[in-house]
XYZ file of C-alpha atoms in Angstrom:
510
model
C 32.216 52.196 9.593
C 35.286 52.611 11.400
C 35.624 56.306 10.013
C 32.196 57.189 11.245
C 32.888 55.696 14.635
C 36.142 57.826 14.824
C 34.213 60.915 13.684
C 31.708 60.280 16.537
C 34.273 59.771 19.044
C 35.950 62.952 18.069
C 32.682 64.786 18.174
C 32.049 63.524 21.611
C 35.571 64.482 22.792
C 35.076 68.037 21.322
C 31.709 68.249 22.956
C 33.275 67.179 26.366
C 36.120 69.697 25.982
C 33.625 72.433 25.199
C 31.480 71.387 28.219
C 34.393 71.632 30.594
C 35.556 74.839 29.018
C 32.070 76.305 29.667
C 31.952 74.904 33.203
C 35.336 76.375 33.946
C 34.320 79.840 32.611
C 31.058 79.668 34.773
C 33.250 78.749 37.770
C 35.576 81.783 37.120
C 32.624 84.027 37.288
C 30.377 82.253 39.698
C 29.819 84.187 42.950
C 31.597 82.597 45.999
C 30.128 82.378 49.428
C 30.693 85.571 51.217
C 30.808 86.949 54.751
C 30.027 90.686 55.456
C 32.239 92.726 57.759
C 30.405 93.823 60.977
C 30.144 97.593 61.591
C 29.001 98.160 65.163
C 27.754 101.884 65.400
C 26.710 101.765 68.975
C 28.961 101.495 72.044
C 29.708 97.972 73.210
C 29.726 97.136 76.925
C 31.078 93.854 78.136
C 29.524 93.569 81.636
C 30.773 91.677 84.581
C 33.550 90.001 82.916
C 36.934 88.529 84.257
C 39.579 90.505 82.390
C 42.918 88.716 81.659
C 45.746 90.967 82.365
C 48.326 89.147 80.165
C 51.220 91.282 81.073
C 50.682 90.890 84.882
C 49.463 87.261 84.545
C 46.402 87.814 86.717
C 42.660 87.846 86.403
C 40.587 90.942 87.325
C 37.061 89.904 88.246
C 33.763 91.697 87.921
C 35.036 94.183 85.331
C 32.925 96.117 82.860
C 34.695 97.162 79.576
C 33.112 100.043 77.489
C 34.116 100.168 73.880
C 33.325 103.218 71.540
C 34.862 104.740 68.433
C 36.977 101.570 67.855
C 38.842 102.120 71.235
C 38.519 100.728 74.720
C 37.066 103.737 76.713
C 36.645 102.468 80.291
C 37.596 99.470 82.327
C 36.298 99.280 85.824
C 34.254 97.622 88.505
C 30.725 96.742 87.561
C 29.485 99.226 90.269
C 31.572 102.153 89.220
C 30.485 102.472 85.489
C 27.438 104.194 84.137
C 26.841 102.783 80.644
C 25.372 104.889 77.835
C 21.672 104.052 77.177
C 22.394 102.980 73.524
C 25.198 100.620 74.563
C 24.976 97.121 73.384
C 25.331 94.881 76.477
C 27.369 91.681 76.298
C 27.016 89.373 79.293
C 30.578 88.701 80.587
C 29.572 86.755 83.780
C 31.696 83.581 84.077
C 33.542 84.629 80.938
C 37.167 85.797 80.261
C 38.161 88.881 78.194
C 41.504 88.978 76.865
C 43.455 90.930 74.139
C 43.105 89.366 70.589
C 45.899 87.403 69.182
C 48.710 87.955 66.481
C 50.272 85.610 64.047
C 53.959 86.761 63.540
C 54.854 84.356 60.839
C 52.130 83.915 58.250
C 51.644 83.924 54.472
C 48.590 85.815 53.242
C 48.523 84.785 49.544
C 47.027 86.546 46.643
C 44.155 83.860 46.772
C 43.661 84.099 50.533
C 40.611 86.468 50.320
C 38.980 83.712 48.166
C 39.560 81.065 50.888
C 40.169 81.385 54.553
C 40.973 84.969 55.334
C 37.863 85.459 57.469
C 39.108 82.734 59.700
C 41.720 85.102 61.216
C 38.996 87.109 62.758
C 36.770 84.022 63.438
C 39.535 82.738 65.717
C 40.431 86.107 67.286
C 43.716 86.829 65.290
C 43.434 90.507 64.361
C 46.896 91.318 63.467
C 49.670 89.500 61.432
C 53.118 89.794 60.220
C 53.375 88.603 56.599
C 56.702 86.883 55.568
C 56.755 87.017 51.700
C 55.563 89.567 49.344
C 55.667 89.160 45.567
C 58.805 89.247 43.509
C 56.874 91.209 40.714
C 53.474 92.772 39.858
C 50.526 90.479 38.940
C 52.078 87.348 40.651
C 49.230 84.957 40.774
C 50.124 83.336 44.105
C 52.311 85.785 46.187
C 50.517 88.848 47.324
C 52.280 92.362 46.730
C 52.802 95.151 49.173
C 50.007 97.103 47.663
C 47.602 94.076 48.159
C 48.586 94.068 51.831
C 48.107 97.653 52.308
C 44.766 97.639 50.462
C 43.521 94.624 52.529
C 44.567 96.306 55.784
C 42.752 99.511 54.860
C 39.634 97.560 54.006
C 39.849 95.799 57.386
C 40.439 99.083 59.276
C 37.405 100.612 57.317
C 35.053 97.719 58.347
C 34.842 96.559 54.537
C 36.685 93.325 54.924
C 36.617 90.312 57.493
C 40.470 89.943 57.721
C 43.406 90.928 59.829
C 45.467 94.030 59.886
C 48.937 93.195 58.242
C 51.252 95.104 60.470
C 54.478 93.886 58.916
C 55.309 93.111 55.303
C 58.547 91.313 54.330
C 60.132 91.230 50.930
C 60.402 88.291 48.544
C 63.067 86.043 50.091
C 66.718 86.509 49.352
C 68.168 82.994 48.641
C 71.238 83.497 46.575
C 71.771 83.010 42.786
C 69.278 81.272 40.597
C 65.961 82.455 41.663
C 65.707 85.309 39.085
C 66.186 82.673 36.290
C 63.144 80.727 37.394
C 60.725 83.615 37.269
C 60.430 85.558 33.914
C 61.094 89.279 33.918
C 62.997 89.604 37.152
C 65.941 91.997 37.367
C 69.335 90.200 37.787
C 69.738 91.556 41.165
C 67.103 89.261 42.354
C 69.831 86.550 42.110
C 71.679 88.366 44.848
C 74.998 86.854 43.788
C 77.138 89.775 44.579
C 77.364 92.585 47.219
C 76.214 95.092 44.766
C 73.219 93.083 43.810
C 72.357 92.695 47.407
C 72.378 96.549 47.957
C 70.177 96.858 44.779
C 67.734 94.281 46.117
C 67.353 96.272 49.348
C 67.038 99.594 47.549
C 64.276 98.011 45.371
C 62.111 97.110 48.274
C 62.928 100.266 50.423
C 59.660 101.987 51.044
C 57.577 99.229 49.932
C 58.171 96.653 52.844
C 58.924 96.735 56.529
C 61.655 94.157 56.228
C 64.015 92.100 54.001
C 63.585 88.361 54.169
C 66.708 86.202 54.042
C 66.695 82.503 53.248
C 69.014 79.579 53.401
C 71.570 80.050 50.585
C 72.731 83.604 50.748
C 76.531 83.846 50.864
C 78.156 85.517 53.840
C 79.693 88.436 51.969
C 76.435 89.081 50.172
C 74.527 88.815 53.475
C 76.693 91.410 55.272
C 76.346 93.936 52.424
C 72.662 93.351 52.565
C 72.223 93.950 56.363
C 74.506 97.083 55.906
C 72.319 98.474 53.200
C 69.174 97.614 55.043
C 70.415 99.455 58.017
C 71.267 102.547 55.938
C 67.744 102.674 54.376
C 65.923 101.860 57.628
C 64.562 98.403 56.785
C 64.640 95.457 59.160
C 66.184 92.118 58.229
C 64.280 88.978 59.175
C 63.932 85.340 58.256
C 66.064 82.122 58.227
C 69.470 81.948 59.681
C 71.460 81.729 56.396
C 73.241 78.194 56.615
C 76.729 79.547 55.930
C 76.599 82.051 58.697
C 76.642 81.387 62.516
C 73.582 81.989 64.544
C 75.700 84.194 66.999
C 76.601 86.472 64.061
C 73.192 86.452 62.579
C 71.666 87.512 65.967
C 73.662 90.723 65.647
C 71.940 91.714 62.386
C 68.429 90.271 62.185
C 65.318 91.656 63.964
C 64.009 87.951 64.043
C 65.156 84.531 63.298
C 62.518 82.069 62.322
C 62.156 78.216 62.845
C 63.526 76.208 65.774
C 65.663 73.944 63.720
C 68.514 76.526 63.495
C 69.401 75.971 67.133
C 70.077 72.400 66.618
C 72.095 73.082 63.411
C 74.276 75.534 65.459
C 74.823 73.624 68.793
C 76.781 70.541 67.923
C 80.633 70.062 67.534
C 80.145 69.763 63.715
C 78.298 73.175 63.321
C 81.258 75.059 61.803
C 82.036 72.239 59.199
C 78.319 72.296 58.236
C 78.316 76.070 57.676
C 81.484 75.691 55.547
C 79.798 72.934 53.444
C 77.319 75.399 51.977
C 80.069 77.058 49.823
C 81.014 73.625 48.419
C 77.288 72.706 47.598
C 77.593 69.942 50.036
C 75.089 70.856 52.761
C 73.580 67.548 54.339
C 71.789 67.499 57.620
C 72.690 64.471 59.828
C 69.845 65.095 62.477
C 70.881 62.095 64.452
C 74.229 63.408 64.910
C 72.858 66.975 65.723
C 70.782 65.264 68.434
C 73.318 62.925 69.855
C 76.044 65.436 69.898
C 73.894 68.396 70.980
C 75.967 70.773 73.190
C 73.834 72.855 75.586
C 76.599 75.282 76.192
C 76.665 76.169 72.443
C 72.871 76.562 72.529
C 73.255 78.788 75.598
C 75.793 80.905 73.738
C 73.224 81.462 70.898
C 70.545 82.492 73.321
C 72.945 84.930 75.139
C 73.752 86.489 71.788
C 70.104 86.774 70.882
C 69.233 88.291 74.260
C 72.020 90.769 74.169
C 71.027 91.851 70.620
C 67.369 91.864 71.217
C 66.766 89.362 68.410
C 63.282 87.984 68.401
C 62.671 84.210 68.050
C 59.787 82.726 66.108
C 60.142 78.950 66.346
C 56.979 77.836 64.193
C 56.877 74.419 65.833
C 53.844 73.431 63.666
C 56.259 73.250 60.571
C 58.481 70.797 62.469
C 55.540 68.760 63.730
C 54.298 68.087 60.274
C 57.943 67.026 59.165
C 57.895 64.577 62.193
C 54.340 63.265 61.902
C 53.474 63.844 58.201
C 52.227 60.281 57.682
C 50.143 60.206 60.854
C 46.381 60.867 61.506
C 47.669 63.723 63.682
C 48.508 65.608 60.430
C 46.459 63.890 57.776
C 43.090 63.842 59.733
C 43.659 67.205 61.530
C 40.130 68.781 61.753
C 41.450 72.097 60.475
C 41.749 70.586 56.966
C 38.095 71.119 56.619
C 39.054 74.592 55.786
C 41.671 73.829 53.191
C 40.761 73.872 49.584
C 41.769 70.598 47.646
C 44.177 72.592 45.508
C 45.978 74.059 48.449
C 45.977 70.639 50.079
C 47.476 69.093 47.032
C 50.226 71.580 47.118
C 50.784 71.082 50.989
C 50.836 67.410 50.690
C 53.544 67.546 47.980
C 55.857 69.229 50.607
C 54.767 66.715 53.336
C 55.387 63.731 51.142
C 58.727 65.073 49.906
C 60.137 65.228 53.426
C 58.955 61.665 54.111
C 60.225 60.279 50.725
C 63.770 61.596 51.426
C 64.051 58.527 53.846
C 60.895 56.729 54.925
C 62.788 54.243 57.131
C 61.549 53.840 60.629
C 64.801 55.053 62.071
C 64.758 58.282 59.860
C 61.196 59.014 60.720
C 61.840 58.556 64.472
C 64.809 60.931 64.072
C 62.510 63.588 62.760
C 60.247 63.230 65.671
C 63.174 63.422 68.004
C 64.314 66.556 66.241
C 60.973 68.199 66.587
C 60.737 67.419 70.251
C 64.164 68.521 70.929
C 63.268 71.836 69.141
C 60.438 72.229 71.616
C 62.830 71.567 74.531
C 65.294 74.322 73.134
C 62.548 76.963 72.800
C 61.800 76.529 76.522
C 65.497 76.858 77.177
C 65.677 80.045 74.991
C 62.598 81.492 76.786
C 64.221 80.890 80.169
C 67.491 82.420 79.002
C 65.612 85.605 78.157
C 65.047 85.288 74.459
C 61.857 86.997 73.360
C 59.601 84.252 71.838
C 56.853 85.150 69.369
C 53.965 83.059 68.161
C 54.132 82.455 64.366
C 52.566 79.575 62.650
C 53.916 79.474 58.991
C 51.117 76.849 58.578
C 48.334 76.073 56.147
C 45.150 77.464 57.656
C 44.375 81.016 58.919
C 43.557 81.870 62.392
C 42.931 78.570 64.046
C 46.540 77.458 63.838
C 47.674 80.361 66.165
C 45.885 78.378 68.974
C 47.742 75.160 67.827
C 51.077 77.006 68.123
C 50.197 78.390 71.503
C 49.893 74.840 72.622
C 53.181 73.994 71.067
C 54.753 76.738 73.303
C 53.215 75.240 76.425
C 54.610 71.887 75.306
C 57.935 73.619 75.149
C 57.784 74.604 78.822
C 56.092 78.028 78.752
C 53.282 78.714 81.144
C 49.881 79.522 79.480
C 50.246 83.199 80.411
C 53.794 83.273 78.995
C 52.523 81.691 75.756
C 49.781 84.243 75.624
C 52.287 87.072 75.964
C 54.022 85.671 72.839
C 50.776 86.207 70.912
C 49.597 89.491 72.395
C 52.053 91.770 74.458
C 55.347 90.861 72.722
C 54.028 91.289 69.054
C 52.782 94.577 69.995
C 56.190 95.379 71.502
C 57.924 94.046 68.436
C 56.201 96.668 66.349
C 56.356 99.510 69.009
C 52.611 99.284 69.302
C 52.359 98.392 72.829
C 50.425 101.689 73.535
C 47.696 100.436 71.126
C 47.512 96.682 71.354
C 48.109 93.876 73.847
C 46.132 94.796 76.835
C 42.497 95.484 78.091
C 42.970 98.877 79.023
C 41.527 102.363 78.120
C 42.994 103.946 75.048
C 43.745 100.536 73.394
C 42.349 99.391 70.046
C 39.224 97.323 70.839
C 40.636 93.973 69.574
C 39.485 91.487 72.237
C 38.300 87.884 72.641
C 35.560 86.907 75.054
C 36.192 83.264 76.217
C 33.847 80.839 78.058
C 36.903 79.281 79.878
C 39.979 80.641 81.647
C 43.020 80.517 79.389
C 45.457 80.727 82.280
C 44.250 77.316 83.382
C 44.641 75.620 80.135
C 46.029 77.234 76.998
C 43.311 75.083 74.875
C 40.722 77.351 76.464
C 41.565 80.021 73.974
C 39.405 78.069 71.516
C 36.404 78.440 73.789
C 35.425 81.729 71.934
C 32.167 83.283 72.668
C 32.738 86.658 70.834
C 35.452 88.523 69.075
C 35.649 92.291 69.095
C 37.622 93.572 66.032
C 38.352 97.274 65.568
C 35.421 97.884 67.932
C 32.939 95.716 66.010
C 31.129 92.900 67.838
C 31.255 89.380 66.207
C 29.105 87.293 68.212
C 28.867 83.565 68.298
C 26.344 83.421 65.446
C 28.700 85.546 63.288
C 31.717 83.480 64.135
C 29.686 80.254 63.183
C 28.765 82.064 59.924
C 32.572 82.624 59.198
C 33.314 79.103 59.828
C 30.430 77.874 57.452
C 31.542 80.173 54.802
C 35.160 79.117 55.107
C 34.130 75.373 54.809
C 31.981 76.210 51.703
C 34.854 77.871 50.015
C 37.172 74.892 50.832
C 34.719 72.628 48.995
C 34.037 75.062 46.228
C 34.675 74.073 42.482
C 34.198 77.743 41.454
C 36.965 78.905 43.993
C 39.113 76.309 42.394
C 38.407 77.789 38.965
C 39.210 81.210 40.029
C 42.548 80.158 41.548
C 43.498 78.350 38.195
C 42.297 81.332 36.237
C 44.751 83.566 38.073
C 47.686 81.338 37.142
C 46.457 81.192 33.464
C 46.346 84.991 33.336
C 49.689 85.436 34.991
C 51.786 82.288 34.646
C 54.890 82.487 36.839
C 57.116 79.493 37.750
C 58.764 78.938 41.140
């Protein structure tokens, strides 16, 4: 009797395993919700709109903008322009036309096209700078340079609803050890010596636009890396390496990411903190950094950055989640409707890790103070002449650019100054100011038509009526479709199966 029951239980278990296997296989091949790219073959005329001149910070009223062949052809008074008979007319009355947005610190993953990539266009973000490409081919998580280039070509050819990826960074350089965690990487990925740093740069030369440095690269290795990067014509971007002063880093990097480095480097213990890295004893006393903050030391950093032309990407959303990770502000954020449970699980691991380090009320308040002080210092950096860029480094595509714009206004920038950080200045960063960042003849037709004035309130950038990407008109109905598709993907079991399958096919440990 007992044996028969065990056999039955085993049979049921095998049947359950088989059923799960079949469901998983079906999920891998089950088609996902899709959104087709728009291809507008006729000219598009935005009639009688208020054009936002972001560079000048003014509104030009009663303007008509004619778009054809993916470019802005004419901008002028309503009475002065004769429109082609086949032009698609878009009513711009009581609406505001501005350049589309950039995200200058994003991560487009291998699985992003399965998830929220269309949201970039849905929220008016048409160009991005990606901050980490794969360490080796067939990585299931990190996209490779050839992926970025393929997606950009497809976007430009009206085959993909997604942004152009204008800048690609290498896998991050973080000192010895990383090559041992991922099978098959060359030893020089450990970047333990000056020679390995040079090999790393040469490996990525011609594949990426920039080498990304991280926290724990040693000073002598860093200087060899930046020297080699200069020789091969590749930029260096990323974190301020913890063992090197911000003033020194400003001389060598095109951009420095994340606001926290200013606090690390502007209190009397900064030098000792840098020296602790070599001893393996790095430990942040955030309360000390806040209580002993020296504005003159911060001003010296800003002066060095301004003199060297070093760009600053504060990514305040990342510090906000550190500060408020247990609050409804983060855990009930409406943008989470676009986040797949697998991605949310990974994100919550990071959120909870920060909280678990010290969940005491005093420690949590210190994190909040740290975040708010970072905002204050970004405002000071801007006033000192440091060029600030909008970059999110956050969890959902497109929509978070608008959140980061609001963070910059909280930091003390005016709405128009924040908009420049997401339009005019990114184009300048890439030397593309003749193509992007303005509503002017000859520019690529990447535009957002808003129902409210963004210069009055930065949150009005979310009042989107239409997006023009690459000359193609994404009207409100199409933007709503993009939102619906992204939400469906976020709740899709088949998308989850596809993500897991990528890792089964190409297992890599990080």
